[in-house]
């Protein structure tokens, strides 16, 4: 099945850092292997950044912030550059998708959607900064107070491998729009698409030194970025465990932190739901993006009255989900990103066999003897204390659990350490709102798939994150809101030490 697999034309011979407008190797010359997820063979070497490389990148970004034009430009001028970036990304969406799909194993059709979303992120923040208004407060006759919003400095952006280019755009868009300069440390499993930003930004007219990229392992390059004293902001997306480490490492520097972490999101299907739509949505909700999706609805809680029917129909449909080469436009589930991740997901599939009733998948799909392919896997009758109910698997594996009452459904939904997303399927308006408002999740979709307007807050509660991004919340994270107070009337001035 994998014999038709070919690499895209014109792959780079090496993936390098990009610092102060130049592609450079690591100072110590070190590199790491980047694997093709279909063959697990090394297809390119990437520069392995260390502390010295981070220092070089931060120095360039700091100089561009302290002395360069970017933070001082009119919002309209920055907005024009951002729109040009969006135009270029849109015009290259197919090439971007081809490279992203090859590097990450994501199905090409879904990678194309992600490339377009990346362009949209830039366009959105380009529009937002020219429409931005800040608060002023008047105390009649006495005082005017206004907010002087300012970029903060060098933003450190650390991103995961699941939708690399799109998640980078999500941080780059607002960080740059607000006038900061950046050092990006992309995930080491998928460094290919990140290096394309350099050419895109140059072409769009972003000044030298504003965008810097250092590849490398999290414990080396990522760690050095978090601990660099000249980086006041860290925006991180990744595992909750890594988030905890970064929190600790950033604490002595009192940095601004935005944390988008893991999830184990519930989809609750009530007896009165439209089952056809709910099944389609919950299939897509966990198997899209290979199940490597932070907001995946990976626990499906189904009310007893429709439970058996739901499980039977869900399992039948899951068996029909098309696993295939990432480059095939008809593929619905591609190859997992890396053999280490594949081993992790497969270990959960084995654990699940002792914890639930396997009704679909459970191993490699037929015909795929090599590469990181996992058949869409469904376990029913999973108890809430099961590891596959509690732990983030981040692959095409789902746990289904029955419940009887609304209270029980809600309690099951909240019975994890995570709180990122939740999906509720019911035609009872009162129930829908009551459940939504009592679910411990940063985002809830009612009778809806995961469709998000860019103005809405994005973020999780509990172990799923701290802080919100999205719309103005991203602008708030990447700026200081300095309050300026002006006296209008007599100076309010209690005099000390009066003669
Ligand atoms: P990860 O935590 O292993 O790595 C994320 C990034 O952190 C990588 O660039 C890595 O090199 C870096 N890193 C690792 N250790 C570090 C350290 N000590 N200091 C600094 N940087 C370090 O996560 P992953 O496996 O790449 O991504 C999958 C995870 O991301 C899942 O848990 C998923 O739910 C989560 N995720 C969350 C969201 C969200 O918005 N909440 C979105 C996508 C993915």
Coordinates of C-alpha atoms and ligand atoms in Angstrom, one line a residue:
X1 CA 0.0 0.0 0.0
X2 CA 2.9 2.4 0.7
X3 CA 4.8 1.5 -2.5
X4 CA 3.4 4.6 -4.3
X5 CA 4.8 6.9 -1.7
X6 CA 7.2 9.5 -3.1
X7 CA 8.9 12.6 -1.5
X8 CA 7.9 16.0 -2.8
X9 CA 10.2 17.6 -5.4
X10 CA 12.8 20.1 -4.3
X11 CA 13.1 19.3 -0.6
X12 CA 15.9 21.3 1.1
X13 CA 19.2 19.5 1.6
X14 CA 19.3 20.7 5.2
X15 CA 16.9 22.5 7.5
X16 CA 18.7 25.5 9.1
X17 CA 18.0 28.1 11.7
X18 CA 17.1 31.6 10.4
X19 CA 18.7 34.3 12.4
X20 CA 18.8 38.0 11.6
X21 CA 17.8 37.5 8.0
X22 CA 20.1 34.6 7.3
X23 CA 19.9 30.8 7.2
X24 CA 22.6 29.5 9.5
X25 CA 23.9 26.2 10.9
X26 CA 24.2 25.6 14.6
X27 CA 27.3 27.1 16.2
X28 CA 28.5 23.7 17.2
X29 CA 27.5 22.2 13.8
X30 CA 25.2 19.6 15.4
X31 CA 22.1 18.3 13.6
X32 CA 19.3 15.8 14.2
X33 CA 17.4 13.4 12.0
X34 CA 14.0 14.2 10.5
X35 CA 11.9 11.2 9.6
X36 CA 9.4 10.5 6.9
X37 CA 6.4 9.1 8.8
X38 CA 5.4 6.7 6.0
X39 CA 8.8 5.0 5.8
X40 CA 10.4 6.1 9.1
X41 CA 13.6 6.8 7.1
X42 CA 15.6 9.9 7.7
X43 CA 14.9 12.3 4.8
X44 CA 16.8 15.4 6.0
X45 CA 19.0 16.7 8.7
X46 CA 18.0 19.7 10.7
X47 CA 20.3 22.0 12.7
X48 CA 20.1 21.2 16.4
X49 CA 20.0 24.5 18.2
X50 CA 21.5 24.9 21.7
X51 CA 21.9 27.7 24.2
X52 CA 24.4 29.6 22.0
X53 CA 22.1 29.6 19.0
X54 CA 19.2 30.8 21.1
X55 CA 21.5 33.6 22.4
X56 CA 22.3 34.6 18.9
X57 CA 18.6 34.6 17.9
X58 CA 17.5 36.5 20.9
X59 CA 20.2 39.1 20.4
X60 CA 19.0 39.7 16.8
X61 CA 15.4 39.9 17.9
X62 CA 16.3 42.3 20.8
X63 CA 18.2 44.6 18.5
X64 CA 15.3 44.6 16.0
X65 CA 13.0 45.5 18.9
X66 CA 15.2 48.1 20.5
X67 CA 16.4 49.8 17.3
X68 CA 14.5 48.6 14.3
X69 CA 11.4 50.0 12.6
X70 CA 8.9 47.2 13.3
X71 CA 7.6 48.2 16.8
X72 CA 7.5 51.9 15.8
X73 CA 5.5 51.5 12.6
X74 CA 1.9 52.7 12.2
X75 CA -0.5 49.8 12.7
X76 CA -1.6 50.3 9.1
X77 CA 2.0 49.7 7.9
X78 CA 2.3 46.5 9.9
X79 CA -1.1 45.5 8.8
X80 CA -0.1 45.8 5.1
X81 CA 2.9 43.5 5.7
X82 CA 0.6 41.0 7.4
X83 CA -1.9 41.0 4.6
X84 CA 1.0 40.4 2.1
X85 CA 2.0 37.4 4.3
X86 CA -1.5 36.1 4.1
X87 CA -1.6 36.6 0.3
X88 CA 1.7 34.7 -0.1
X89 CA 0.5 31.8 2.1
X90 CA -2.7 31.6 0.2
X91 CA -1.0 31.6 -3.1
X92 CA 1.3 28.7 -2.0
X93 CA -1.3 26.7 -0.1
X94 CA -0.8 23.6 -2.2
X95 CA 3.0 23.5 -1.8
X96 CA 2.7 24.2 1.9
X97 CA 0.2 21.4 2.3
X98 CA 2.4 19.0 0.3
X99 CA 5.4 19.7 2.5
X100 CA 3.4 19.7 5.7
X101 CA 1.6 16.4 4.8
X102 CA 4.9 14.7 3.9
X103 CA 6.6 15.9 7.1
X104 CA 3.8 15.3 9.6
X105 CA 1.8 12.4 8.0
X106 CA -1.4 14.5 8.0
X107 CA -3.8 13.8 5.1
X108 CA -3.1 16.2 2.3
X109 CA -6.7 17.5 2.2
X110 CA -6.7 18.4 5.9
X111 CA -3.2 19.9 5.6
X112 CA -4.5 22.2 2.8
X113 CA -7.3 23.4 5.1
X114 CA -4.7 24.1 7.8
X115 CA -2.5 26.1 5.3
X116 CA -5.6 28.3 4.5
X117 CA -6.3 28.7 8.1
X118 CA -2.7 29.9 8.7
X119 CA -3.3 32.7 6.0
X120 CA -6.6 33.6 7.7
X121 CA -4.8 34.0 11.1
X122 CA -2.5 36.6 9.6
X123 CA -5.4 38.4 7.8
X124 CA -7.5 38.4 11.0
X125 CA -4.8 40.1 13.1
X126 CA -3.9 42.5 10.2
X127 CA -7.5 43.7 10.4
X128 CA -7.7 43.7 14.2
X129 CA -4.8 46.0 14.8
X130 CA -6.1 48.7 12.5
X131 CA -9.5 48.5 14.2
X132 CA -8.0 48.4 17.7
X133 CA -9.3 51.0 20.2
X134 CA -8.0 51.3 23.7
X135 CA -9.8 52.4 26.8
X136 CA -10.0 56.0 28.1
X137 CA -11.7 56.9 31.4
X138 CA -12.9 60.3 32.3
X139 CA -13.4 61.6 35.9
X140 CA -15.4 64.8 35.1
X141 CA -13.4 67.9 35.9
X142 CA -10.6 66.0 37.6
X143 CA -8.8 63.4 35.5
X144 CA -8.4 61.6 32.2
X145 CA -6.9 58.2 32.1
X146 CA -6.0 56.4 29.0
X147 CA -4.3 53.1 28.0
X148 CA -1.1 53.3 26.1
X149 CA -0.7 49.9 24.6
X150 CA 2.8 48.8 23.8
X151 CA 4.5 45.8 22.4
X152 CA 6.5 43.9 25.1
X153 CA 9.7 42.8 23.4
X154 CA 11.1 39.5 22.2
X155 CA 8.4 36.8 22.3
X156 CA 9.5 33.2 22.6
X157 CA 7.1 30.9 20.7
X158 CA 7.3 27.2 21.3
X159 CA 5.0 25.0 19.2
X160 CA 4.0 21.3 18.8
X161 CA 4.0 19.0 15.8
X162 CA 0.3 18.2 15.3
X163 CA -0.6 21.1 12.9
X164 CA 2.8 22.8 12.8
X165 CA 2.4 25.6 10.3
X166 CA -1.1 26.6 11.4
X167 CA -0.2 26.6 15.1
X168 CA 2.9 28.7 14.4
X169 CA 0.7 31.2 12.5
X170 CA -1.6 31.4 15.5
X171 CA 1.3 32.8 17.6
X172 CA 3.2 34.6 14.9
X173 CA 0.2 36.5 13.7
X174 CA -0.7 38.4 16.9
X175 CA 2.9 38.6 18.2
X176 CA 4.1 40.4 15.0
X177 CA 0.9 42.4 14.5
X178 CA 1.3 44.0 17.9
X179 CA 5.0 45.0 17.1
X180 CA 7.0 42.4 19.0
X181 CA 9.9 40.6 17.6
X182 CA 10.0 36.8 17.9
X183 CA 12.1 33.7 18.3
X184 CA 10.2 30.6 17.1
X185 CA 11.2 27.1 18.3
X186 CA 9.1 24.7 16.3
X187 CA 8.6 21.0 17.2
X188 CA 11.6 18.8 16.4
X189 CA 9.4 16.1 14.8
X190 CA 8.2 18.5 12.1
X191 CA 10.6 21.3 11.3
X192 CA 10.1 21.4 7.5
X193 CA 7.2 23.9 7.0
X194 CA 8.5 26.3 9.7
X195 CA 11.6 27.2 7.6
X196 CA 9.2 28.4 4.8
X197 CA 8.2 31.4 7.0
X198 CA 11.6 33.0 6.4
X199 CA 11.1 33.3 2.6
X200 CA 7.5 34.3 3.0
X201 CA 8.3 37.1 5.5
X202 CA 11.2 38.4 3.5
X203 CA 9.0 38.6 0.4
X204 CA 6.3 40.4 2.4
X205 CA 8.7 43.0 3.7
X206 CA 9.1 42.1 7.3
X207 CA 12.3 43.9 8.5
X208 CA 15.4 41.9 9.2
X209 CA 15.7 40.5 12.7
X210 CA 12.0 40.6 13.5
X211 CA 11.5 36.9 12.9
X212 CA 14.1 34.4 14.0
X213 CA 13.8 30.6 14.0
X214 CA 15.9 28.1 16.0
X215 CA 15.3 24.4 15.4
X216 CA 16.3 21.8 18.0
X217 CA 15.1 19.6 20.8
X218 CA 12.9 21.0 23.5
X219 CA 15.3 20.2 26.3
X220 CA 18.0 22.2 24.5
X221 CA 16.7 25.0 22.3
X222 CA 13.3 25.2 24.0
X223 CA 14.7 25.2 27.4
X224 CA 17.3 27.9 26.6
X225 CA 14.5 30.1 25.2
X226 CA 12.4 29.7 28.3
X227 CA 15.4 30.6 30.5
X228 CA 16.7 33.6 28.5
X229 CA 16.4 36.7 30.5
X230 CA 15.8 38.9 27.4
X231 CA 12.6 37.0 26.5
X232 CA 9.8 38.4 28.7
X233 CA 7.0 36.3 27.0
X234 CA 6.6 32.6 26.3
X235 CA 3.7 31.4 24.3
X236 CA 3.7 27.6 24.5
X237 CA 1.4 24.9 23.0
X238 CA 2.2 21.3 23.8
X239 CA 1.7 18.6 26.4
X240 CA 0.6 19.5 30.0
X241 CA 3.7 17.8 31.4
X242 CA 6.0 20.1 29.3
X243 CA 3.9 23.1 30.3
X244 CA 4.5 22.3 34.0
X245 CA 8.3 22.2 33.4
X246 CA 8.2 25.5 31.5
X247 CA 6.2 27.1 34.3
X248 CA 8.8 26.1 36.8
X249 CA 11.7 27.3 34.5
X250 CA 10.0 30.6 33.8
X251 CA 9.2 31.3 37.4
X252 CA 12.5 32.9 38.5
X253 CA 12.2 35.4 35.6
X254 CA 8.5 36.1 36.2
X255 CA 7.7 35.8 32.5
X256 CA 4.3 36.3 30.9
X257 CA 3.1 32.8 30.0
X258 CA 0.4 31.6 27.7
X259 CA -0.2 27.9 28.0
X260 CA -2.3 25.8 25.5
X261 CA -2.0 22.2 26.8
X262 CA -3.4 18.8 26.4
X263 CA -7.0 17.5 26.4
X264 CA -9.3 14.5 26.8
X265 CA -12.5 16.2 25.7
X266 CA -15.9 14.6 26.1
X267 CA -18.6 14.4 23.5
X268 CA -22.0 13.9 25.3
X269 CA -24.7 12.3 23.2
X270 CA -28.2 12.4 24.8
X271 CA -31.1 10.1 23.9
X272 CA -32.9 12.9 22.0
X273 CA -29.9 13.9 19.8
X274 CA -30.0 13.7 16.0
X275 CA -28.0 10.5 15.9
X276 CA -27.0 10.7 12.2
X277 CA -25.4 14.1 12.7
X278 CA -23.9 13.2 16.1
X279 CA -22.3 10.1 14.7
X280 CA -20.7 12.0 11.7
X281 CA -19.5 14.7 14.0
X282 CA -18.0 12.4 16.7
X283 CA -16.3 10.3 14.0
X284 CA -14.7 13.4 12.5
X285 CA -14.1 14.8 16.0
X286 CA -11.6 12.1 17.0
X287 CA -10.3 10.8 13.6
X288 CA -9.6 14.1 11.8
X289 CA -5.9 15.2 11.9
X290 CA -5.1 11.5 12.6
X291 CA -6.6 12.0 16.1
X292 CA -3.5 14.2 16.8
X293 CA -5.8 17.0 17.8
X294 CA -5.8 18.8 21.1
X295 CA -9.6 19.3 21.0
X296 CA -10.4 15.7 19.9
X297 CA -13.6 14.4 21.3
X298 CA -11.8 11.3 22.5
X299 CA -14.3 10.3 25.2
X300 CA -17.9 9.8 23.9
X301 CA -20.5 9.6 26.6
X302 CA -23.8 8.2 25.3
X303 CA -27.1 8.0 27.1
X304 CA -28.4 4.5 27.8
X305 CA -31.5 4.7 25.6
X306 CA -29.4 5.0 22.4
X307 CA -26.2 3.5 23.6
X308 CA -26.3 0.1 21.8
X309 CA -27.5 1.6 18.6
X310 CA -24.8 4.3 18.8
X311 CA -22.0 1.9 19.5
X312 CA -23.0 -0.4 16.6
X313 CA -23.4 2.3 14.1
X314 CA -20.3 4.2 15.3
X315 CA -18.1 1.0 15.0
X316 CA -19.4 0.3 11.5
X317 CA -18.6 3.8 10.3
X318 CA -15.2 3.9 12.0
X319 CA -14.3 0.7 10.1
X320 CA -15.0 2.5 6.9
X321 CA -12.8 5.6 7.7
X322 CA -10.2 5.5 5.0
X323 CA -6.6 5.1 6.1
X324 CA -4.1 5.8 3.4
X325 CA -1.0 7.6 2.2
X326 CA -0.9 11.2 3.5
X327 CA -0.5 12.4 -0.1
X328 CA -3.7 10.7 -1.3
X329 CA -6.6 13.2 -1.5
X330 CA -9.1 10.5 -0.5
X331 CA -7.2 9.6 2.7
X332 CA -9.1 10.4 5.9
X333 CA -6.5 9.1 8.4
X334 CA -2.8 9.2 7.4
X335 CA 0.4 8.2 9.2
X336 CA 1.2 9.2 12.8
X337 CA 4.0 11.7 13.0
X338 CA 6.9 9.6 14.4
X339 CA 7.6 6.1 15.5
X340 CA 8.0 7.1 19.1
X341 CA 4.5 8.6 19.0
X342 CA 3.2 5.5 17.1
X343 CA 4.6 3.3 19.9
X344 CA 2.8 5.4 22.5
X345 CA -0.5 5.2 20.7
X346 CA -0.2 1.5 20.0
X347 CA 0.6 0.9 23.7
X348 CA -2.7 2.5 24.6
X349 CA -4.5 0.3 22.0
X350 CA -3.1 -2.7 23.9
X351 CA -4.0 -1.2 27.3
X352 CA -7.5 -0.6 25.9
X353 CA -8.0 -4.2 25.1
X354 CA -7.9 -5.0 28.8
X355 CA -10.1 -2.0 29.7
X356 CA -13.0 -1.9 27.2
X357 CA -14.8 -3.9 24.5
X358 CA -12.9 -3.5 21.2
X359 CA -15.5 -2.8 18.5
X360 CA -13.3 -1.4 15.6
X361 CA -9.6 -1.3 14.7
X362 CA -7.2 -2.4 17.4
X363 CA -3.9 -2.5 15.4
X364 CA -2.4 -1.8 12.1
X365 CA -4.8 -1.4 9.2
X366 CA -4.7 -4.2 6.7
X367 CA -2.1 -3.7 3.9
X368 CA 0.1 -1.2 5.9
X369 CA 2.9 -3.3 7.2
X370 CA 5.3 -0.4 7.7
X371 CA 5.1 3.2 8.7
X372 CA 3.1 4.8 11.5
X373 CA -0.4 3.6 10.5
X374 CA -3.1 2.9 13.1
X375 CA -6.6 1.6 12.2
X376 CA -9.3 3.9 13.7
X377 CA -9.9 2.2 17.0
X378 CA -13.1 2.2 19.1
X379 CA -13.5 0.8 22.6
X380 CA -17.0 0.6 24.1
X381 CA -18.1 0.1 27.8
X382 CA -15.0 1.9 29.1
X383 CA -15.1 2.6 32.8
X384 CA -14.2 6.1 34.1
X385 CA -11.1 4.9 36.0
X386 CA -9.6 3.3 32.8
X387 CA -6.4 4.8 31.6
X388 CA -7.9 5.1 28.1
X389 CA -10.7 7.2 29.6
X390 CA -8.3 9.4 31.7
X391 CA -5.1 9.9 29.6
X392 CA -4.5 11.8 26.4
X393 CA -3.7 9.3 23.7
X394 CA -3.4 11.8 20.8
X395 CA -4.2 9.3 18.1
X396 CA -7.2 7.7 16.3
X397 CA -8.5 5.9 19.4
X398 CA -11.8 6.6 21.2
X399 CA -13.5 5.4 24.4
X400 CA -17.3 5.2 24.6
X401 CA -19.0 5.1 28.0
X402 CA -22.8 4.8 28.8
X403 CA -24.6 7.0 31.3
X404 CA -28.2 7.3 32.5
X405 CA -29.1 10.7 33.9
X406 CA -28.0 14.3 33.0
X407 CA -26.1 14.5 36.3
X408 CA -24.3 11.3 35.6
X409 CA -23.3 12.5 32.1
X410 CA -22.0 15.8 33.5
X411 CA -20.1 14.1 36.2
X412 CA -18.4 11.7 33.7
X413 CA -17.6 14.6 31.4
X414 CA -15.8 16.4 34.3
X415 CA -14.1 13.3 35.5
X416 CA -10.6 14.1 34.1
X417 CA -7.7 16.4 34.9
X418 CA -8.2 18.1 31.5
X419 CA -10.7 20.8 30.5
X420 CA -10.1 21.9 27.0
X421 CA -13.2 21.3 24.8
X422 CA -16.6 19.6 25.1
X423 CA -19.3 18.7 22.6
X424 CA -22.9 18.3 23.5
X425 CA -25.6 16.6 21.4
X426 CA -29.2 17.1 22.4
X427 CA -32.4 18.8 21.1
X428 CA -33.4 20.0 24.6
X429 CA -32.5 23.6 24.8
X430 CA -32.6 23.9 28.6
X431 CA -30.5 20.7 29.0
X432 CA -28.0 21.9 26.4
X433 CA -27.3 25.2 28.2
X434 CA -27.3 23.7 31.6
X435 CA -24.8 21.1 30.6
X436 CA -22.7 23.6 28.7
X437 CA -22.5 26.0 31.6
X438 CA -21.5 23.3 34.1
X439 CA -18.9 21.5 32.0
X440 CA -15.3 22.2 33.1
X441 CA -14.0 23.1 29.7
X442 CA -12.6 26.2 28.1
X443 CA -14.7 25.7 24.9
X444 CA -18.1 24.0 24.4
X445 CA -19.8 23.2 21.1
X446 CA -23.5 22.6 21.2
X447 CA -24.9 20.5 18.4
X448 CA -21.8 21.5 16.4
X449 CA -18.5 20.2 15.2
X450 CA -15.3 22.0 16.1
X451 CA -15.8 25.2 14.1
X452 CA -14.3 28.3 15.7
X453 CA -14.7 32.0 14.8
X454 CA -11.3 33.6 15.2
X455 CA -12.8 36.3 17.5
X456 CA -13.7 33.8 20.2
X457 CA -11.5 32.9 23.2
X458 CA -9.4 29.8 22.8
X459 CA -8.0 28.0 25.8
X460 CA -8.5 25.4 28.4
X461 CA -9.1 25.1 32.2
X462 CA -7.6 22.6 34.7
X463 CA -4.6 20.8 33.2
X464 CA -5.5 22.0 29.7
X465 CA -4.0 25.4 30.0
X466 CA -3.7 28.8 31.5
X467 CA -4.8 32.1 29.8
X468 CA -6.7 32.5 26.6
X469 CA -5.7 33.4 23.1
X470 CA -8.0 34.3 20.2
X471 CA -9.1 37.7 19.1
X472 CA -8.4 40.6 21.5
X473 CA -7.1 38.1 24.1
X474 CA -4.1 37.5 22.0
X475 CA -3.5 41.2 21.6
X476 CA -3.7 41.5 25.4
X477 CA -1.1 38.8 25.9
X478 CA 1.4 40.3 23.5
X479 CA 1.1 43.9 24.7
X480 CA 1.5 45.9 27.9
X481 CA -1.4 48.1 28.8
X482 CA 0.3 51.1 30.4
X483 CA -2.2 53.4 32.2
X484 CA -1.5 57.1 31.9
X485 CA -3.3 59.4 34.4
X486 CA -3.7 63.2 33.7
X487 CA -5.0 65.7 36.2
X488 CA -7.5 68.2 34.7
X489 CA -8.5 70.2 37.7
X490 CA -6.7 71.1 40.9
X491 CA -3.9 68.8 41.8
X492 CA -5.1 66.3 44.3
X493 CA -2.1 66.7 46.6
X494 CA -2.3 66.0 50.3
X495 CA 0.8 67.9 51.6
X496 CA 3.1 66.1 53.9
X497 CA 5.6 68.0 56.0
X498 CA 3.6 71.3 55.9
X499 CA 5.2 74.3 57.6
Ligands
LIG1 P1 5.5 18.6 23.6 O1 5.1 19.2 24.9 O2 6.3 17.4 23.6 O3 6.4 19.6 22.7 C1 5.9 20.9 22.4 C2 7.1 21.8 22.1 O4 7.7 22.0 23.3 C3 8.1 21.3 21.1 O5 8.6 22.3 20.3 C4 9.2 20.8 22.1 O6 10.5 20.8 21.5 C5 9.1 21.8 23.2 N1 9.7 21.4 24.5 C6 9.8 20.1 25.0 N2 10.4 20.1 26.2 C7 10.7 21.4 26.5 C8 11.3 22.1 27.5 N3 11.7 21.4 28.6 N4 11.4 23.4 27.5 C9 11.0 24.1 26.4 N5 10.4 23.6 25.3 C10 10.2 22.2 25.4 O7 4.1 18.5 22.8 P2 3.9 17.7 21.4 O8 4.0 16.3 21.6 O9 4.8 18.4 20.4 O10 2.4 18.1 21.1 C11 1.3 17.4 21.4 C12 0.6 18.0 22.6 O11 0.3 19.4 22.3 C13 -0.6 17.3 23.0 O12 -0.7 17.2 24.5 C14 -1.7 18.3 22.6 O13 -3.0 18.2 23.2 C15 -1.1 19.6 22.8 N6 -1.7 20.6 22.0 C16 -2.5 21.6 22.6 C17 -3.1 22.6 21.8 C18 -3.9 23.6 22.5 O14 -4.2 24.6 21.9 N7 -4.4 23.4 23.7 C19 -3.0 22.6 20.4 C20 -2.2 21.6 19.8 C21 -1.6 20.6 20.6

